[in-house]
Coordinates of C-alpha atoms in Angstrom, one line a residue:
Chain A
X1 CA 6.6 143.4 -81.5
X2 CA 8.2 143.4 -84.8
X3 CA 6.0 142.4 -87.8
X4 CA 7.3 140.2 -90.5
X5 CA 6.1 141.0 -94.1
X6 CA 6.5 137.4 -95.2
X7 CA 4.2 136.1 -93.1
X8 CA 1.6 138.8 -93.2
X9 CA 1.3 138.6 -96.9
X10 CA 1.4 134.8 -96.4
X11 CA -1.5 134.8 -94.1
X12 CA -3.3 137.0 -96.1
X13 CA -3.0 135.2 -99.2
X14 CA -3.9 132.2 -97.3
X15 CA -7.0 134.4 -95.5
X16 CA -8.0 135.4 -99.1
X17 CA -7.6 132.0 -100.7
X18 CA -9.2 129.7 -98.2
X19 CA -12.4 132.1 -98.2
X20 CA -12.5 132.1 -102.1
X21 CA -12.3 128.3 -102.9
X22 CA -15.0 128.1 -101.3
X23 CA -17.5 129.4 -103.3
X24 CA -16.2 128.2 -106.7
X25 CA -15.9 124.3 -105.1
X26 CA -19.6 125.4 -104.5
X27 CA -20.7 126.5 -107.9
X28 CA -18.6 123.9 -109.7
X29 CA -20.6 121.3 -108.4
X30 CA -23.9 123.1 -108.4
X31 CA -24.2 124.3 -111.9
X32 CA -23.4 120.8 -112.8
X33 CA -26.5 119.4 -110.5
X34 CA -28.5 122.0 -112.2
X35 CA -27.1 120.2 -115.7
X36 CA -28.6 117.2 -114.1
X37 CA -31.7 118.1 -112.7
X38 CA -32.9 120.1 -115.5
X39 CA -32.2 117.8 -118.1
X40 CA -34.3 115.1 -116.0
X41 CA -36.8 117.5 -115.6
X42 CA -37.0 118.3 -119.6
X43 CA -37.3 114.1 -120.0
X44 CA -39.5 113.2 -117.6
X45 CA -41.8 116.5 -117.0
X46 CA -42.1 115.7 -113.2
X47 CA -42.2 119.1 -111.7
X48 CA -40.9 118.4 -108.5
X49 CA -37.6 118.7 -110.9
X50 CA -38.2 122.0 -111.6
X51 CA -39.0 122.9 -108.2
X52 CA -35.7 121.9 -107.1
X53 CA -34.0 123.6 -110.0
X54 CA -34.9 126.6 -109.0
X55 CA -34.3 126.4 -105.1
X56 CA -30.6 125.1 -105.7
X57 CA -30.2 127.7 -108.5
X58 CA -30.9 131.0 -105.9
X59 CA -28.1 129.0 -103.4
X60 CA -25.9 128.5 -106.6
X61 CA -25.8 132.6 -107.8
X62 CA -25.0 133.6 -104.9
X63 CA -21.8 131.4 -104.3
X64 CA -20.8 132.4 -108.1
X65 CA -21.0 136.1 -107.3
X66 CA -18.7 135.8 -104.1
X67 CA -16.6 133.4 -105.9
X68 CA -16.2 135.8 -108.7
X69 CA -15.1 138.7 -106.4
X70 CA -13.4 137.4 -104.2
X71 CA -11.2 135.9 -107.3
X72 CA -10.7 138.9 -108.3
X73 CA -8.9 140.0 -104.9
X74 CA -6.6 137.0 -105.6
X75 CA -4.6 138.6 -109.1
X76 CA -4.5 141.6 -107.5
X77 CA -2.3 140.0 -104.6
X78 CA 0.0 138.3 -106.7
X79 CA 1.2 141.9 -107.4
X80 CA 1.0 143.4 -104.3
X81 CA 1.8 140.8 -102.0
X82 CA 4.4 138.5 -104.2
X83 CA 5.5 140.9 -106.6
X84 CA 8.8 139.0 -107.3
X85 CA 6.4 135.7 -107.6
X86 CA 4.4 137.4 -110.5
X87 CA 7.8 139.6 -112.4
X88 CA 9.1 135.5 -112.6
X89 CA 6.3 133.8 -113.1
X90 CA 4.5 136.2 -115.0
X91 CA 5.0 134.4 -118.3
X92 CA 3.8 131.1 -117.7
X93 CA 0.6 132.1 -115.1
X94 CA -0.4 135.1 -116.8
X95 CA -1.8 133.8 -120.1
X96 CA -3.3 131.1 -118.1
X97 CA -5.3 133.2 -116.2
X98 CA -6.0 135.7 -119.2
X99 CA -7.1 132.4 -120.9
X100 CA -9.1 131.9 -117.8
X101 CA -11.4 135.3 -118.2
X102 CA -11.3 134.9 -122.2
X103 CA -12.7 132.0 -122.5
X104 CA -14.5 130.5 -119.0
X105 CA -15.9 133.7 -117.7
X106 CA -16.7 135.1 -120.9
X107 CA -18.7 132.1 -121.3
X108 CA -20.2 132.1 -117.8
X109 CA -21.0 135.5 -118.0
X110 CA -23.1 135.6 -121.3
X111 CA -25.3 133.1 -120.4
X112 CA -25.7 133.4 -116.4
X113 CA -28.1 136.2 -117.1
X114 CA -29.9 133.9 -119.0
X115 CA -30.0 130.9 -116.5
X116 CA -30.6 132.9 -113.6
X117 CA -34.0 135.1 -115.1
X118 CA -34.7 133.8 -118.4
X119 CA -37.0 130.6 -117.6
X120 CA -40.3 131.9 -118.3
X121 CA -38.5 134.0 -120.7
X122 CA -37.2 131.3 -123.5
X123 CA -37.6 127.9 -124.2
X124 CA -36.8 125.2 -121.8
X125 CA -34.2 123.5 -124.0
X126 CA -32.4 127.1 -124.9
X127 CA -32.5 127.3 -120.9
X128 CA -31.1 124.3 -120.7
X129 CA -28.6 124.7 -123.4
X130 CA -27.8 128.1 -121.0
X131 CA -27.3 126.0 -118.0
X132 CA -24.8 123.5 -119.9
X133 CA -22.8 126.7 -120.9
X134 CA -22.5 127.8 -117.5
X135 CA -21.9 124.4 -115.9
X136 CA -18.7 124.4 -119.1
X137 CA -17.6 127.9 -118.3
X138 CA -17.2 126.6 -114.4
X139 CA -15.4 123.4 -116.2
X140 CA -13.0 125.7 -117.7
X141 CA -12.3 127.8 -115.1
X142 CA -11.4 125.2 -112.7
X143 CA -9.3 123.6 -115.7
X144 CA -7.3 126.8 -116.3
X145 CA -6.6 127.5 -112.5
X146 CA -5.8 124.0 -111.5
X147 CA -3.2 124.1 -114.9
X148 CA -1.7 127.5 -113.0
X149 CA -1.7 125.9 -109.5
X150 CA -0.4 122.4 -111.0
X151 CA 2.6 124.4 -112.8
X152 CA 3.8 125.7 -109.4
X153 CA 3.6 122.2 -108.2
X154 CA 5.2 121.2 -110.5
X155 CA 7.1 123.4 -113.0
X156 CA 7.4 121.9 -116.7
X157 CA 8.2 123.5 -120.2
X158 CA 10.4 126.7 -119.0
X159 CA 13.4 127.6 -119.1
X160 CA 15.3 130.3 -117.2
X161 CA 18.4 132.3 -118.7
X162 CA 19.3 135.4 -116.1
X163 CA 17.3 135.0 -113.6
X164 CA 14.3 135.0 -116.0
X165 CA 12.1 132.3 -116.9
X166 CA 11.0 132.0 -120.5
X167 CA 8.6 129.3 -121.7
X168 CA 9.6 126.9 -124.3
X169 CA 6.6 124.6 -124.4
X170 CA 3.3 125.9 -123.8
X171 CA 1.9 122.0 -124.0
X172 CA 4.4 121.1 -121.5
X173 CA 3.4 124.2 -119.5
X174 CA -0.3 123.5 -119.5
X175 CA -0.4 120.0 -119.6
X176 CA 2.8 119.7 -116.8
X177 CA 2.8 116.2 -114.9
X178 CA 0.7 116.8 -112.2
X179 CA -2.5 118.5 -114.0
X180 CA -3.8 115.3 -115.3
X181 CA -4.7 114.2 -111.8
X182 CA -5.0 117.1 -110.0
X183 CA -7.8 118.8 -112.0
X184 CA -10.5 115.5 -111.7
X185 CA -9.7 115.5 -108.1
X186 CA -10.6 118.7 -107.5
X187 CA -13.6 118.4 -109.9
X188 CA -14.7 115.5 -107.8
X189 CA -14.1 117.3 -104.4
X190 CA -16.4 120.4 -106.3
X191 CA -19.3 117.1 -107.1
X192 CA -18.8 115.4 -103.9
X193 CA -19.5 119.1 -102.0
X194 CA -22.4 119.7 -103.9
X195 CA -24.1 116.2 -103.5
X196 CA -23.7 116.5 -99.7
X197 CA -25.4 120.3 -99.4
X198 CA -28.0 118.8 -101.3
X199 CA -28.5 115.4 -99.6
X200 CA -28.2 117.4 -96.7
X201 CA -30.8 119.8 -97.2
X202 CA -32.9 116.9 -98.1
X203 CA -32.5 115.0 -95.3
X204 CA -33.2 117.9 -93.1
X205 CA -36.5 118.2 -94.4
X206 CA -37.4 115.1 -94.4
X207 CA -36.9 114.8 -90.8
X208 CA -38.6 118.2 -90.6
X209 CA -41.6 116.5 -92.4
X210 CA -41.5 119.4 -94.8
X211 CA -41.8 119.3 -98.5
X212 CA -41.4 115.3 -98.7
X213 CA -41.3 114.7 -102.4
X214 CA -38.7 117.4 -102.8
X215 CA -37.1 115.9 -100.0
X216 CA -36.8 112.4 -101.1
X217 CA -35.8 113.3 -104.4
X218 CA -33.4 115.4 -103.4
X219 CA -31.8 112.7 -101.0
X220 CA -31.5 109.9 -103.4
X221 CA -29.8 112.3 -105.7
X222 CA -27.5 113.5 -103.3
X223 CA -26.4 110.2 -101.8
X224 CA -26.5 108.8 -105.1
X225 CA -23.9 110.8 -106.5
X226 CA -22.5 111.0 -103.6
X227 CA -21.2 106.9 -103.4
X228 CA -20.4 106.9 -106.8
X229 CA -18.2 109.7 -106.7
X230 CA -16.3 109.3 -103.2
X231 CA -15.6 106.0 -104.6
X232 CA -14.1 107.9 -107.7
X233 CA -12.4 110.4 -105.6
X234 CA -10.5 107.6 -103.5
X235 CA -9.1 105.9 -106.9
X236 CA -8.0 109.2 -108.0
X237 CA -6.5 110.3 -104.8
X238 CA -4.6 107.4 -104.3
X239 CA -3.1 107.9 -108.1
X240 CA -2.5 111.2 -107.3
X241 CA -0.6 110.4 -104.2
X242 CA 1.6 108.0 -106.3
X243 CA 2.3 111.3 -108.7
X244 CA 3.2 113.8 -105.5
X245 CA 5.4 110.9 -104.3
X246 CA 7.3 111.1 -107.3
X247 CA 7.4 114.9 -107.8
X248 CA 7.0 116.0 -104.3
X249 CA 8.5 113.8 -102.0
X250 CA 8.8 116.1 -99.6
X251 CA 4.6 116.7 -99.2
X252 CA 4.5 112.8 -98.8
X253 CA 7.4 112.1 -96.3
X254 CA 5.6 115.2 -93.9
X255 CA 1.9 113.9 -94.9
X256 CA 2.7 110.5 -93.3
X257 CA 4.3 111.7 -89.8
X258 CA 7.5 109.5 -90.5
X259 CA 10.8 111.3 -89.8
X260 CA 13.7 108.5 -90.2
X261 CA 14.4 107.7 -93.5
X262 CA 13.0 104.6 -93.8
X263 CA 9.8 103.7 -91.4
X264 CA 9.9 101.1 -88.9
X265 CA 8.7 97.5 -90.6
X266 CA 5.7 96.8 -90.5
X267 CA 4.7 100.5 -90.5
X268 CA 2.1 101.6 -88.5
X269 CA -0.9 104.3 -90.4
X270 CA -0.8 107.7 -88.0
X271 CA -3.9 109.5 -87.1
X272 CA -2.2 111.5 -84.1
X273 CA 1.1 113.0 -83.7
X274 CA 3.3 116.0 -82.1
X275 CA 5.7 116.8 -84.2
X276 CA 9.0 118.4 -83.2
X277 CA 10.7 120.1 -86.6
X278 CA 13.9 121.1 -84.7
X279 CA 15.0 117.8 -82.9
X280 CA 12.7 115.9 -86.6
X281 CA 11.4 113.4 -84.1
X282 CA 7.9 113.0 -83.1
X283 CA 7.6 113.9 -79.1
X284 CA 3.8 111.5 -79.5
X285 CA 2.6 109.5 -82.5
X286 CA -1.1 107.2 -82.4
X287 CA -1.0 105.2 -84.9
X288 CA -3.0 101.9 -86.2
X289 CA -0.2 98.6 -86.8
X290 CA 0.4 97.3 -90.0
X291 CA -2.0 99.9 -91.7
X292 CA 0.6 102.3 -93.0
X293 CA 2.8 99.6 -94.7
X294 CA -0.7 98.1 -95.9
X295 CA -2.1 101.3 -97.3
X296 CA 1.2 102.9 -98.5
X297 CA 3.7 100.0 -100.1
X298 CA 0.7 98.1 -100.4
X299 CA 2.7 94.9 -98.5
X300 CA 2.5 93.8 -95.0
X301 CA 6.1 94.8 -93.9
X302 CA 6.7 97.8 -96.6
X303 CA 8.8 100.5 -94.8
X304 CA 7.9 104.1 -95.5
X305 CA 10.2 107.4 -96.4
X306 CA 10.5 109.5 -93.9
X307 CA 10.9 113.6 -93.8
X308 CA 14.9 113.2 -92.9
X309 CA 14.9 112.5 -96.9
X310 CA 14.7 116.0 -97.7
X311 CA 17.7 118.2 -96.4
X312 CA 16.3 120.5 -93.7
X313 CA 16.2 123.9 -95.4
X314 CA 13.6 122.2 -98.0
X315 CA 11.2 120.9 -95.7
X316 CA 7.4 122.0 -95.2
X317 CA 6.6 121.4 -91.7
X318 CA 5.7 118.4 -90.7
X319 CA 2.4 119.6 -88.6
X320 CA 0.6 121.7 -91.1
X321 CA 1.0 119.3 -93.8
X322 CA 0.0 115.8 -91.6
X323 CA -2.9 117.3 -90.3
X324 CA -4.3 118.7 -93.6
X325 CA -4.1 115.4 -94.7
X326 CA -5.4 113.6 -92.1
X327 CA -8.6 115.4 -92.3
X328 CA -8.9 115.6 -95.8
X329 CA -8.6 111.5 -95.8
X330 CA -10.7 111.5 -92.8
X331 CA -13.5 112.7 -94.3
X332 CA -13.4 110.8 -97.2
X333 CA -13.2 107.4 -95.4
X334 CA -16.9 109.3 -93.3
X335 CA -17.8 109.6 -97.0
X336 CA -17.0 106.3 -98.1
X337 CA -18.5 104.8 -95.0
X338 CA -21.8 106.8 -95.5
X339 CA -22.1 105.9 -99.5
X340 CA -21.9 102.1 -98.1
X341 CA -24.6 102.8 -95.6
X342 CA -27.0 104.6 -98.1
X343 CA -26.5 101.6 -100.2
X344 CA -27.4 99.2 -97.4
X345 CA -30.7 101.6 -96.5
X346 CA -31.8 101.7 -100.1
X347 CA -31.5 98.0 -100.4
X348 CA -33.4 97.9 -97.3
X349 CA -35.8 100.4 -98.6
X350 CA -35.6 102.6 -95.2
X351 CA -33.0 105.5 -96.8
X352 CA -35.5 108.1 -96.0
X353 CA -37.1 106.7 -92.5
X354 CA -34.3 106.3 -90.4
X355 CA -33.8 109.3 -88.4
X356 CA -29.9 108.1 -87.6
X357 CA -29.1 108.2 -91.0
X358 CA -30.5 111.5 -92.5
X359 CA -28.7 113.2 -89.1
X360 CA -25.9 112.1 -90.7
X361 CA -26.3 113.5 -93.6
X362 CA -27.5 117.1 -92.2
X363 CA -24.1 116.9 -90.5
X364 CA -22.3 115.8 -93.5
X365 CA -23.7 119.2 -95.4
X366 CA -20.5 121.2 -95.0
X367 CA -18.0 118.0 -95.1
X368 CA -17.2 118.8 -98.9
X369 CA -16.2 122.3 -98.4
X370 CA -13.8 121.2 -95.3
X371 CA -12.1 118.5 -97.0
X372 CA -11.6 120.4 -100.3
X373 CA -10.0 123.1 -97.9
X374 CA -7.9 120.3 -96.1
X375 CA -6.5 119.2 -99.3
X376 CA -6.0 122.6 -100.6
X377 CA -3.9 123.4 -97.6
X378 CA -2.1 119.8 -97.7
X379 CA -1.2 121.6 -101.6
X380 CA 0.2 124.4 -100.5
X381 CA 1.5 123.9 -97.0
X382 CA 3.2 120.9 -98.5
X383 CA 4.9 122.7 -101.7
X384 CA 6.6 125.3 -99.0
X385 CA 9.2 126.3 -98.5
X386 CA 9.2 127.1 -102.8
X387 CA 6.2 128.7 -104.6
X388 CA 7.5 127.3 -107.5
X389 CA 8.4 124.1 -106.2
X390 CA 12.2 123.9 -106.5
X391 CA 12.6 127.5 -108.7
X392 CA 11.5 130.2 -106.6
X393 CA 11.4 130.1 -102.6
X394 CA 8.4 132.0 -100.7
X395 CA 10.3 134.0 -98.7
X396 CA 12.0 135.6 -101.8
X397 CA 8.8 136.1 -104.2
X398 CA 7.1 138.6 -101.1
X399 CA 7.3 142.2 -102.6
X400 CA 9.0 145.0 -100.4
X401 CA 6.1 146.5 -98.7
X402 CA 5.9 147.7 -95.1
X403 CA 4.0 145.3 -92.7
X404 CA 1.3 148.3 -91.9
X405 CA 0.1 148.0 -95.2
X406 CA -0.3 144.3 -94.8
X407 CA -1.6 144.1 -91.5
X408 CA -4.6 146.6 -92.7
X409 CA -5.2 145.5 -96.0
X410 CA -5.6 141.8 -93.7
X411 CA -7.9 143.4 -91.2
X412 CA -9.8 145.1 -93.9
X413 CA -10.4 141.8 -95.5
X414 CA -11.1 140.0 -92.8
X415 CA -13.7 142.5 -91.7
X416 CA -15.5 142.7 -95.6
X417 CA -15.7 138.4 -95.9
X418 CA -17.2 138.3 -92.7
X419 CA -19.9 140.3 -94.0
X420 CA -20.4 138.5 -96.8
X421 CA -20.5 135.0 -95.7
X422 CA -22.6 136.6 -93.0
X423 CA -24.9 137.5 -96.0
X424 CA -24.3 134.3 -97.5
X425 CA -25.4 132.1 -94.9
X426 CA -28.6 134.3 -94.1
X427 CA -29.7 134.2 -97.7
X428 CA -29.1 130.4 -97.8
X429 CA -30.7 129.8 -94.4
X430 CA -33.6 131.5 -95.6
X431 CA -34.2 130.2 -98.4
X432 CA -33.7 126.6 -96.6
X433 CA -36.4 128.3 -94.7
X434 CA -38.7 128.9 -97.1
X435 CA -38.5 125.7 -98.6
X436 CA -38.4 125.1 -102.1
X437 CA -42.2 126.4 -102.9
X438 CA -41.2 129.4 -102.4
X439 CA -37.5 130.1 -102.7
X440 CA -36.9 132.8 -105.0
X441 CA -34.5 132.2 -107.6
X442 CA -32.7 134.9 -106.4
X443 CA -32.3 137.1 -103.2
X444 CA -34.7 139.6 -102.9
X445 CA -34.1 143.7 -102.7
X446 CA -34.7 144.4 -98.8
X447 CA -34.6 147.9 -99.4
X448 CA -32.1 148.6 -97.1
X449 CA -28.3 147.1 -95.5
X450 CA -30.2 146.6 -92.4
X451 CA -33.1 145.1 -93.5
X452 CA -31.0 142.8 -95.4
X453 CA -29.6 141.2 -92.3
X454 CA -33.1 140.7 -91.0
X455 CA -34.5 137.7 -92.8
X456 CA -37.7 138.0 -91.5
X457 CA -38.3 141.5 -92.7
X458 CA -39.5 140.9 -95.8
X459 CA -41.4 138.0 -95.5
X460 CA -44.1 139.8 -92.9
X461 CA -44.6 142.7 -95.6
X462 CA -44.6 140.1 -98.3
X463 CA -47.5 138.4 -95.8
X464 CA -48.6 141.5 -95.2
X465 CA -49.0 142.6 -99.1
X466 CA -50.7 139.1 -99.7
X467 CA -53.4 139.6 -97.0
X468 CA -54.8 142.8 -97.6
X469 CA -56.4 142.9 -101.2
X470 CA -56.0 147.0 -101.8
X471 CA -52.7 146.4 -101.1
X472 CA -52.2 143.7 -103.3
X473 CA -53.9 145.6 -106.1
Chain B
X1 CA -51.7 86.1 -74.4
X2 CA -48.6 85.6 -72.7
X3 CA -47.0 83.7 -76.2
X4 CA -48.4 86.0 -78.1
X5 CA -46.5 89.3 -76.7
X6 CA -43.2 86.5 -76.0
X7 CA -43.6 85.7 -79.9
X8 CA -43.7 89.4 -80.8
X9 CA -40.4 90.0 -78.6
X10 CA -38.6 87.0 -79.9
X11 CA -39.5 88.5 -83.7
X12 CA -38.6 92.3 -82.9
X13 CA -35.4 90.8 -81.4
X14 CA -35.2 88.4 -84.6
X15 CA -35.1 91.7 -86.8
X16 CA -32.8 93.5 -84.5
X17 CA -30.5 90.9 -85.2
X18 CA -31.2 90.3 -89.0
X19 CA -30.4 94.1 -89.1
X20 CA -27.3 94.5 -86.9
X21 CA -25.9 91.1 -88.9
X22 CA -26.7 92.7 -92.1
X23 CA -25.4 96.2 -91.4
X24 CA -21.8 93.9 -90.4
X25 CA -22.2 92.5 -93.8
X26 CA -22.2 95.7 -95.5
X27 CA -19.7 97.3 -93.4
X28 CA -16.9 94.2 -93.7
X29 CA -17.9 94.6 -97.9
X30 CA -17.6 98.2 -97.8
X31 CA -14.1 98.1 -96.4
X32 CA -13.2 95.2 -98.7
X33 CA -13.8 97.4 -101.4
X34 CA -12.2 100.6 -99.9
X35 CA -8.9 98.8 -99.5
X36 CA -9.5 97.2 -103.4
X37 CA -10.2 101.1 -104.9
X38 CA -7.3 102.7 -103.2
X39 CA -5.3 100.3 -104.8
X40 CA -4.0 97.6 -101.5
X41 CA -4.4 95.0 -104.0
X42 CA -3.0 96.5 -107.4
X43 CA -4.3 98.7 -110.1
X44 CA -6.2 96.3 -111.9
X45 CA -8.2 95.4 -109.3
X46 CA -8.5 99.3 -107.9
X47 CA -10.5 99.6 -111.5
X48 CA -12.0 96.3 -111.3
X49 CA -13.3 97.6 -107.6
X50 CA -14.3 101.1 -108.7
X51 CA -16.2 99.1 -112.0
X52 CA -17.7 96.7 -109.3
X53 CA -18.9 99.0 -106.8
X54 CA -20.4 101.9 -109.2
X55 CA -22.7 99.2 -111.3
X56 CA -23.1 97.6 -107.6
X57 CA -24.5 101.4 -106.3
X58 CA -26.1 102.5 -110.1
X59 CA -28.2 98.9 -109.9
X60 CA -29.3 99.6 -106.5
X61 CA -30.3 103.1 -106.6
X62 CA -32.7 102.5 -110.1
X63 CA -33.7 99.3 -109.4
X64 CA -35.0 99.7 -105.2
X65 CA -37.2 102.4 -105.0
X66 CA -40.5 102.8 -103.2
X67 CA -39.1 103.7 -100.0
X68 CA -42.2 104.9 -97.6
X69 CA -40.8 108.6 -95.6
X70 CA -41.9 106.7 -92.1
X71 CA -40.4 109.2 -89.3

């Protein structure tokens, strides 16, 4: 079997990626719940604030430190994987991601130290001024990437004499057309993940009957945020959809399943097709009537733009790029649907006693992270087949490397981010474990690798310790 | 005896029902609103909804508290 380079460094880039974006969606959202939650702790002095600052702020250091590494992996790809990608596109990403270190990790990294261990150390409000620093350097970060990502979506403020591109505008660069939406939509996605982890913690140990104040508290914060900010996110992803429509018509003619060039009228809304690139016909498409003229011309007969728009050697395909959307949108009609219903149960005053509900939500934990990886792959998958949309094609921004080196490099990863979300989700399901009494706020030496993959190692010496006084002493 | 447990059926069912009508309610405004925010009717209203629905979830949230954890 013959190995392609192409799509080795393609799925490896898309390996590395999907693992990373993880973890930053994560501590976006979490450092900014930490904002909240201290500061409501410093007002009202309830400690049961405190006590949940410091069992979301273990869960919240450990995402940072995998999102910072595995970040790192990322720049080092763009040479070695898409060397002709980073010799053109050099000057415009480059200083944004040099801006990137300078100013949000610089930021992030003087004052995690003191967030993270410097509680009892300082004064509450210089903590808290700490946590607002860190919660700004996460701000930044995502501001500077999305401008990077947003640029290859779409290019602005460049020109390119021989074959290499020179900025002329570093406004226009920055601020290019599709920044403005893209960067609160993801922000959102990063709030909207965290205020589901934490409802759903909550709601899990409320049905547990564990730690009930914690528990309630930490539902109505969850939930609350929650239906204020999926209601957000849907104004801002249908604005942003208008923007792709304009500058990416491609991503929306293959996000809706149509192939023709104009829909059917009334247009139906598809939630199920089987697409067939090479005859661009769909073999099977489930759809709802009406809704897709309804939702996308906003009229009751509106026809919609199909993928036989954009000539054939410019098209994403059509699977990839419906599906992604599909569950992205998916989700966030769940999300929708269970804001309304917390609303209802709060009004009703049984938000924390019915069982149904709070199931729901413990299901609902990961939902952020998968739609925020949904739409990230609708992104991508739907800029193809350019990586600079209409400048520079994939297929020619791969450097020439052999496809051992690939292959290995791709096992190697694969083999190292197993390991640590392995260690990710045994630190987090331990300290869910513990409950927030007695999370650490931090994850404890175990002495040794092994030990470290046995969460209940340490907890029978640390019982062990506390019942015999001589040891103790 | 007999009325007694028929009157305690008839109310359970009676709250059943005020229940089930009143999760309809919300589910028929909830999607009103969805198709207002993602902009079916306009942009002015899409804001208007958003402006609506945040106050709308901000009142309920401060002002209906003292929930009893009842599993």
């Amino acid at each position: 079997m013959k190995l392609d380079p192409a799509i080795l460094a393609r799925i490896q880039f898309a390996f590395t990626v999907s693992f990373h974006i993880m973890f930053p969606t994560m501590s976006i959202g979490l450092a900014s719940f930490l904002v909240v939650v201290e500061a409501l702790w410093l007002k009202t002095k309830n400690p049961v604030y405190l006590q949940i600052y410091k069992f979301w702020l273990g869960i919240f250091a450990m995402g940072f430190g995998i999102g910072v590494v595995t970040g790192i992996v990322l720049l080092f790809e763009f040479g070695l994987g898409f060397s002709r990608f980073a010799e053109i596109a050099g000057p415009a990403i480059g200083p944004m991601i040099a801006l990137e270190v300078l100013t949000a990790f610089f930021l992030e990294a003087g004052f995690l130290g003191v967030m993270l261990f410097g509680l009892h150390r300082i004064g509450a409000k210089l903590h808290f001024f700490a946590t607002c620093m860190v919660a700004i350097g996460t701000l930044l970060s995502a501001s500077w990437i999305l401008s990077a990502n947003s640029w290859m979506q779409t290019p602005a403020g460049i020109a390119i004499h021989d074959g290499r591109l020179t900025v002329v505008n570093w406004l226009h660069v920055i601020v290019n057309p599709s920044w403005p939406y893209r960067l609160p939509h993801m922000l959102t996605a990063a709030y909207l993940t965290a205020s589901f982890m934490v409802a759903g913690v909550g709601a899990w140990y409320l049905l547990q009957r564990k730690h009930l104040d914690f528990a309630r508290r930490t539902v109505a914060l969850g939930t609350a945020f929650a239906t204020v900010l999926i209601a957000g996110q849907v104004f801002l992803g249908d604005i942003l959809y208008g923007t792709m429509l304009k500058y990416q018509p491609s991503k929306m003619q293959a996000a809706e399943g149509f192939w023709e060039q104009k829909s059917q009228s009334p247009a139906p809304y598809y939630w199920f097709i089987i697409p067939d690139q090479k005859t661009q016909r769909n073999r099977f498409a489930l759809g709802v009537p009406y809704l897709g003229s309804i939702w996308l011309t906003h009229s009751l007969d509106g026809r919609v733009a199909g993928l036989k728009n954009t000539p054939r050697d410019r098209q994403p395909i059509m699977g990839m790029v419906f599906y992604a959307f599909r569950a992205m949108y998916g989700l966030a009609i769940v999300m929708f649907a269970v804001g309304v219903a917390s609303l209802w149960l709060r009004f009703q005053k049984r938000l924390f006693s019915s069982r149904w509900f709070l199931w729901i939500l413990v299901f609902m934990t990961p939902s952020g992270i998968i739609a925020t990886l949904a739409g990230w792959y609708l992104a991508e998958t739907g800029r193809q087949p350019w990586v600079i949309y209409g400048i520079l094609r994939t297929a020619d921004a791969v450097s020439p490397v052999p496809a051992q080196a690939l292959l290995s490099t791709l096992i190697a990863f694969v083999c190292v981010y197993t390991v640590f979300l392995g260690a990710f989700l045994i630190f987090t399901i331990r300290i869910i474990r513990h409950g927030p009494a007695e999370a650490p706020s931090y994850a404890e030496a175990s002495g040794s690798l092994k030990n470290a993959f046995r969460p209940y190692v340490l907890d029978n010496a640390k019982r062990a310790v506390d019942s015999e006084p001589a040891l103790r002493a | 005896m007999h009325f007694r447990r028929a009157w305690g059926l008839i109310m359970k069912s009676m709250k059943s029902f005020r229940r089930a009508a009143g999760a309809t309610g919300a589910a028929i405004v909830g999607t009103g609103f969805f198709f207002t925010i993602i902009g079916v009717f306009g942009l002015g209203f899409a804001i208007a909804g958003l402006v609506v629905f945040v106050v709308i979830a901000a009142i309920t949230y401060s002002a209906f508290t003292g929930d009893e954890v009842d599993l």
